[in-house]
Amino acid sequence: MAKKALLVVGDGMGDRPVKELGGFTPLEIARKPFMSKLAKEGECGIMDPIAPGIRAGSDTAHLALLGYDPYKYYTGRGAFEAAGIGLDVEKGDICFRCNFATVDEDTFVVIDRRAGRIREGTHLLAQALDGMEIEGVKVFFKESVEHRAGLVLRGEGLGHKVSDADPHKEGEKVHTVEPLDPNDIPSQKTAKIVNEFVRRSFEILRNHPVNVERKKQGLPPANIVLPRGAGTAPHIPPFQERYGLTGACIVEVGLLKGVGRYLKMDVIDVEGATGSLDTDEQAIAKAVISALNDHDFVLCNVKAPDVAGHDGEPYKKVEAVEKIDKMLATILSQISPEEVIIVLTADHSTPVSVKDHSGDPVPIVIWGDGVRTDDVDCFGERFCARGGLGRIRGFDIMNILTNLLSVQEKFGA
Ligand code: ZN
Ligand code: ZN
């Protein structure tokens, strides 16, 4: 049987020394026998997800981890977010993030940018808007969570350099979308289409049954859509085309599902994977084991450490690490190092002291048959820094893996 590879990413798992934890990082102090088993039997190092000191987003970092230079391929989060909520996105499409909002029906002043954080019926509102055509441009629209949604425009001669319809605060009129450069003809066209879309969204939504019902209940109607953050969809070669490997993504958040869909990998949804500290790590483990049966490469991202990092909660971050360790325990009980190469790392650091992503490097271990072992026997930022891999970049992982999988072409004679 051909060897396979599993890339496990603890989202934002890297950290800095924490006083409350006796000067250790959450990862260093956590109980994590299976991560340390990988460290002991594998080769360790530290990794700059993009480059030393660069504060990576989850989307740009994952592009890099999968071997795609984000400086070349990243054109904003819009395309990945749209793909992540299930919109079909093609190269050249113009993507927007949107809110369902409440406006005054006479003045178009925004009363509530989130339409009371509407939760119910948004799929019906979205259905009423999806599929329209404006001046030959196809409009695709889909709801996301709560008041959020995605908009994709497909047609000839569209530009993405346009302003937002969303005024970003209440008490202001809906903005008219304008090209950022008045001489940019393609963006002029996009602005015209978006303004017409916003106008039609109001006409269609104001008396939609969902809103009639909301008004009856005294809730703010979701009577308009406010697009923002225009971006163009880049051309990115699909994962399988690039490596000749079949790939699966088991990731919890929409943005990363979007990255996976964009690379035409199989994005596998797992029931109980909440993207939060209460996630069902055993369900994720089972999905990973099953995906390894019919894919050459599996990417698994667990979001919990990042959530704890953003919240500034060191003990919760320790708990999140221990959850990932329990997930690894189950995975390791089902696979052998002769069959699967495992890489365990993070996509960036989210230090609890910073409450956001930082540019600190993250630990990494590579485990499996053929890997040169080193003296590191515990997984963690500073333990791994003494390992045999030294300091690598996220972009190096796929080369290291395709080498170990013996599927890389020789460079030169
Ligand atoms: Zn991340
Ligand atoms: Zn984050």
XYZ file of C-alpha atoms and ligand atoms in Angstrom:
415
model
C 0.000 0.000 0.000
C 1.221 3.465 -0.856
C 2.066 5.598 2.102
C -0.250 8.419 3.130
C 0.155 11.676 4.990
C -1.807 13.380 7.745
C -1.279 17.043 8.604
C -2.742 17.922 12.011
C -2.981 21.631 12.735
C -3.831 22.958 16.181
C -5.206 26.351 15.152
C -3.271 29.144 16.859
C -1.678 26.562 19.159
C 1.684 28.379 19.483
C 2.038 30.745 22.423
C 4.463 32.694 24.601
C 5.555 31.938 28.183
C 2.641 32.629 30.541
C 3.256 33.855 34.117
C 0.155 32.100 35.476
C 1.526 28.840 34.054
C 4.870 29.204 35.813
C 6.575 30.640 32.747
C 5.580 27.747 30.490
C 3.428 28.040 27.405
C 0.009 26.337 27.440
C 1.344 23.718 25.022
C 4.485 23.076 27.080
C 2.582 22.551 30.316
C -0.386 20.588 28.931
C -0.704 16.839 29.539
C -0.130 15.523 26.018
C 1.381 12.020 26.051
C 0.566 11.365 22.395
C 1.976 14.604 21.051
C 5.120 13.808 22.991
C 5.145 10.266 21.638
C 5.266 11.805 18.159
C 8.085 14.122 19.304
C 10.039 11.249 20.822
C 9.687 8.970 17.803
C 9.845 11.712 15.165
C 11.840 14.710 14.070
C 11.077 18.101 15.616
C 11.647 21.715 14.750
C 10.064 25.120 14.722
C 8.264 26.660 11.806
C 7.448 30.121 10.542
C 4.041 29.557 8.911
C 4.760 32.216 6.274
C 8.081 33.877 7.147
C 9.839 34.926 10.380
C 7.797 37.481 12.284
C 4.867 37.535 9.851
C 1.499 37.521 11.616
C -0.382 34.948 9.582
C -4.123 34.677 9.163
C -5.580 31.174 9.170
C -6.333 31.389 5.445
C -2.903 32.605 4.293
C -1.164 30.204 6.698
C -3.086 27.198 5.390
C -2.293 28.136 1.806
C 1.376 28.146 2.827
C 1.103 24.852 4.744
C -0.371 23.286 1.616
C 2.517 24.606 -0.445
C 0.835 27.612 -2.088
C 2.688 30.912 -1.753
C 0.070 33.253 -0.242
C 1.859 36.291 -1.680
C 1.137 34.853 -5.109
C -2.311 33.361 -4.628
C -4.092 35.300 -1.903
C -6.472 38.030 -3.039
C -8.459 38.477 0.167
C -10.711 36.304 2.290
C -13.847 36.897 0.193
C -13.398 34.044 -2.260
C -12.609 31.492 0.488
C -15.464 32.652 2.656
C -17.901 32.405 -0.234
C -16.611 28.907 -1.084
C -16.791 28.033 2.616
C -20.531 28.674 2.845
C -21.093 26.501 -0.196
C -21.149 29.050 -3.031
C -19.539 27.855 -6.214
C -16.661 30.246 -6.941
C -14.711 30.438 -10.182
C -11.622 32.348 -11.179
C -12.505 35.949 -12.004
C -15.721 36.041 -9.941
C -16.193 39.050 -7.686
C -16.986 38.032 -4.085
C -18.472 40.069 -1.249
C -19.216 39.486 2.391
C -22.710 40.667 3.258
C -24.995 41.415 6.159
C -28.741 41.158 6.300
C -29.647 44.524 7.801
C -32.610 46.662 8.764
C -33.130 50.015 7.057
C -35.806 52.666 7.437
C -38.130 52.059 4.492
C -38.352 55.731 3.512
C -34.887 57.125 4.204
C -32.617 54.043 3.780
C -30.902 54.941 7.021
C -29.464 51.786 8.612
C -31.293 51.030 11.862
C -29.633 47.687 12.645
C -26.609 46.417 10.674
C -27.369 42.848 11.793
C -31.163 42.811 11.585
C -31.379 41.847 15.251
C -28.777 39.130 14.687
C -31.414 37.248 12.712
C -31.057 33.465 12.989
C -34.185 32.008 11.451
C -35.366 32.118 7.879
C -32.211 33.555 6.318
C -32.030 30.609 3.895
C -35.485 31.582 2.600
C -34.434 35.208 2.228
C -31.277 34.091 0.433
C -33.239 31.828 -1.912
C -35.339 34.819 -2.941
C -32.184 36.670 -4.031
C -30.054 33.852 -5.437
C -29.922 33.346 -9.192
C -30.996 36.779 -10.392
C -29.308 38.311 -13.407
C -28.399 41.983 -13.678
C -27.284 43.281 -17.076
C -25.963 39.883 -18.084
C -24.127 39.350 -14.782
C -25.123 36.257 -12.811
C -25.750 36.783 -9.112
C -25.199 34.015 -6.564
C -26.197 34.606 -2.976
C -26.166 32.362 0.073
C -26.699 32.762 3.778
C -23.976 32.015 6.319
C -24.411 32.026 10.113
C -26.741 34.538 11.778
C -26.993 37.789 9.774
C -24.034 36.968 7.524
C -24.124 35.974 3.873
C -21.988 35.788 0.748
C -22.474 37.312 -2.694
C -20.743 36.238 -5.910
C -20.980 38.103 -9.237
C -20.040 36.282 -12.425
C -19.787 37.966 -15.789
C -17.579 39.648 -18.343
C -15.492 42.702 -17.549
C -15.998 42.965 -13.788
C -13.489 44.637 -11.433
C -13.194 44.267 -7.664
C -11.936 47.684 -6.626
C -15.178 49.102 -5.298
C -16.332 50.646 -2.026
C -18.817 49.071 0.414
C -22.596 49.500 0.474
C -22.375 48.835 4.205
C -21.819 52.148 6.057
C -20.306 50.093 8.930
C -22.402 51.963 11.480
C -26.009 52.587 12.308
C -27.707 55.945 11.776
C -26.171 56.443 8.345
C -27.747 55.953 4.938
C -26.827 52.901 2.863
C -23.772 53.915 0.860
C -23.777 54.020 -2.910
C -21.039 51.671 -4.120
C -18.397 53.483 -6.154
C -15.281 52.395 -8.041
C -12.200 53.263 -5.962
C -10.664 54.748 -9.105
C -13.236 56.613 -11.238
C -11.376 55.635 -14.432
C -11.447 51.903 -13.646
C -14.126 50.776 -16.147
C -14.488 47.138 -14.899
C -14.941 48.328 -11.311
C -17.438 50.957 -12.507
C -19.474 48.117 -13.952
C -19.276 46.125 -10.697
C -20.380 49.165 -8.689
C -23.418 49.613 -10.921
C -24.398 45.934 -10.587
C -23.971 45.929 -6.798
C -26.056 49.072 -6.380
C -28.808 47.472 -8.423
C -28.493 44.277 -6.352
C -28.866 46.264 -3.113
C -31.912 48.075 -4.515
C -33.519 44.804 -5.603
C -32.693 43.130 -2.295
C -34.808 45.812 -0.591
C -37.691 45.409 -3.064
C -37.686 41.623 -2.666
C -37.069 41.401 1.079
C -39.213 44.212 2.495
C -42.466 42.248 2.173
C -41.008 38.755 2.240
C -43.086 36.418 4.469
C -40.101 35.954 6.811
C -40.046 39.695 7.423
C -43.817 40.010 7.706
C -43.596 37.443 10.475
C -40.651 39.236 12.126
C -42.537 42.525 12.194
C -45.510 40.771 13.789
C -43.190 39.549 16.543
C -41.714 43.013 17.006
C -38.349 41.981 15.527
C -36.368 44.172 13.116
C -36.993 42.971 9.519
C -33.994 41.838 7.447
C -35.129 44.141 4.663
C -31.858 44.809 2.845
C -28.485 43.224 2.047
C -25.316 45.258 2.592
C -22.284 43.982 0.636
C -18.725 44.864 1.670
C -15.127 43.749 1.240
C -15.121 43.072 -2.507
C -12.437 40.669 -3.687
C -11.617 38.810 -6.842
C -11.406 35.041 -6.991
C -7.835 33.943 -7.785
C -6.731 31.088 -9.972
C -5.179 28.438 -7.730
C -4.131 25.063 -9.163
C -6.110 22.274 -7.469
C -4.289 20.205 -4.846
C -4.506 16.939 -6.758
C -3.296 18.565 -9.963
C -0.351 20.031 -8.115
C 0.815 16.957 -6.171
C -0.873 14.001 -7.829
C -2.321 13.174 -4.417
C -5.982 12.900 -3.472
C -6.674 15.239 -0.569
C -9.315 15.602 2.123
C -9.955 18.457 4.540
C -11.452 17.938 7.959
C -11.603 21.493 9.247
C -14.112 23.173 11.497
C -14.555 26.739 10.307
C -16.078 28.002 7.079
C -13.051 29.996 5.999
C -10.833 26.877 5.955
C -13.533 24.748 4.359
C -13.477 27.420 1.671
C -9.720 27.043 1.207
C -10.192 23.267 0.865
C -13.064 23.598 -1.608
C -11.089 26.134 -3.579
C -8.225 23.643 -3.928
C -10.850 21.047 -4.938
C -10.046 18.822 -1.987
C -12.826 16.723 -0.419
C -14.185 18.802 2.438
C -15.660 16.450 5.013
C -18.148 17.810 7.545
C -18.087 16.186 10.963
C -21.119 16.169 13.210
C -20.134 17.501 16.620
C -17.195 19.528 15.282
C -18.218 22.894 16.671
C -15.065 24.937 16.086
C -15.085 25.669 19.794
C -13.805 24.225 23.075
C -16.755 21.834 23.273
C -15.891 20.207 19.957
C -16.186 16.417 19.700
C -12.540 15.482 19.128
C -13.371 11.776 18.985
C -15.778 12.353 16.111
C -13.017 14.272 14.323
C -10.552 11.429 14.988
C -12.954 8.893 13.485
C -13.469 11.087 10.424
C -9.692 11.397 9.978
C -9.167 7.623 10.179
C -11.939 7.051 7.685
C -10.633 9.755 5.307
C -7.180 8.162 5.356
C -8.731 5.012 3.895
C -9.561 6.682 0.622
C -7.244 9.701 0.379
C -3.470 10.092 0.066
C -3.404 13.249 2.154
C -5.627 14.512 4.964
C -5.554 17.965 6.523
C -7.156 18.188 9.963
C -7.553 21.532 11.724
C -8.897 21.863 15.273
C -9.925 25.409 16.100
C -10.167 25.319 19.915
C -6.631 26.575 20.836
C -7.138 29.684 18.693
C -10.458 30.416 20.380
C -8.840 30.193 23.832
C -5.976 32.375 22.599
C -8.303 35.106 21.335
C -10.177 34.954 24.638
C -6.924 35.296 26.587
C -7.660 32.134 28.602
C -4.463 30.164 29.371
C -6.181 27.290 31.218
C -8.727 26.868 28.433
C -5.873 26.793 25.949
C -4.232 23.998 27.958
C -7.569 22.142 27.825
C -7.775 22.673 24.063
C -4.284 21.174 23.610
C -5.258 18.179 25.750
C -8.327 17.662 23.561
C -6.149 17.470 20.461
C -3.933 14.985 22.302
C -6.967 12.781 22.985
C -7.831 13.004 19.305
C -4.295 11.887 18.419
C -4.578 8.980 20.865
C -7.499 7.595 18.885
C -5.846 8.215 15.528
C -2.586 6.575 16.636
C -4.461 3.503 17.878
C -5.584 2.872 14.298
C -2.550 3.618 12.146
C 1.078 2.597 11.938
C 4.149 4.665 11.037
C 4.713 2.385 8.027
C 1.369 3.470 6.574
C 0.990 7.107 7.501
C 3.376 10.026 7.920
C 2.030 12.485 10.487
C 2.916 16.155 10.719
C 1.691 17.948 13.839
C 2.002 21.716 14.004
C 0.043 24.992 14.237
C -0.943 27.530 11.584
C 0.279 30.459 13.718
C 0.614 31.497 17.342
C -2.341 33.081 19.121
C -0.748 34.016 22.461
C -3.195 34.411 25.335
C -1.279 37.563 26.303
C -1.837 39.072 22.833
C -5.417 37.785 22.241
C -4.681 37.792 18.528
C -2.356 36.139 16.047
C 1.335 36.908 16.490
C 4.379 36.372 14.309
C 6.053 33.906 16.705
C 7.098 30.592 15.158
C 5.260 27.369 16.013
C 6.510 23.893 16.931
C 6.390 21.079 14.396
C 7.017 17.350 14.464
C 7.220 14.868 11.592
C 6.596 11.244 12.474
C 6.635 8.084 10.409
C 8.771 5.492 8.748
C 12.018 6.890 7.318
C 12.057 10.067 9.405
C 15.394 10.842 11.083
C 14.722 10.960 14.792
C 16.376 13.416 17.155
C 16.729 13.878 20.925
C 13.524 15.838 21.512
C 11.096 13.820 23.619
C 8.382 16.349 24.470
C 6.231 18.473 22.142
C 6.287 22.223 22.729
C 7.605 25.512 21.388
C 10.990 25.474 23.115
C 11.427 21.690 23.258
C 11.000 21.413 19.498
C 13.410 24.273 18.858
C 16.218 21.830 19.710
C 15.104 19.316 17.100
C 16.692 18.045 13.934
C 14.444 19.917 11.523
C 15.772 23.245 12.747
C 13.671 26.162 11.600
C 11.553 25.728 8.486
C 8.717 27.581 6.755
C 5.142 26.415 6.282
C 5.818 26.311 2.568
C 8.419 23.521 3.155
C 5.980 20.969 4.606
C 4.596 19.610 1.348
C 8.090 19.194 -0.092
C 9.182 17.288 3.002
C 6.061 15.121 2.802
C 6.198 14.365 -0.916
C 9.837 13.370 -0.403
C 8.924 10.972 2.410
C 6.009 9.635 0.368
C 8.395 9.084 -2.579
C 6.133 10.950 -4.973
C 8.326 13.951 -5.696
C 10.008 14.424 -9.032
C 13.732 14.946 -9.014
C 14.907 18.519 -9.503
C 17.718 18.251 -12.032
C 19.505 15.226 -13.421
Zn -5.554 29.885 12.474
Zn -7.527 33.339 15.147
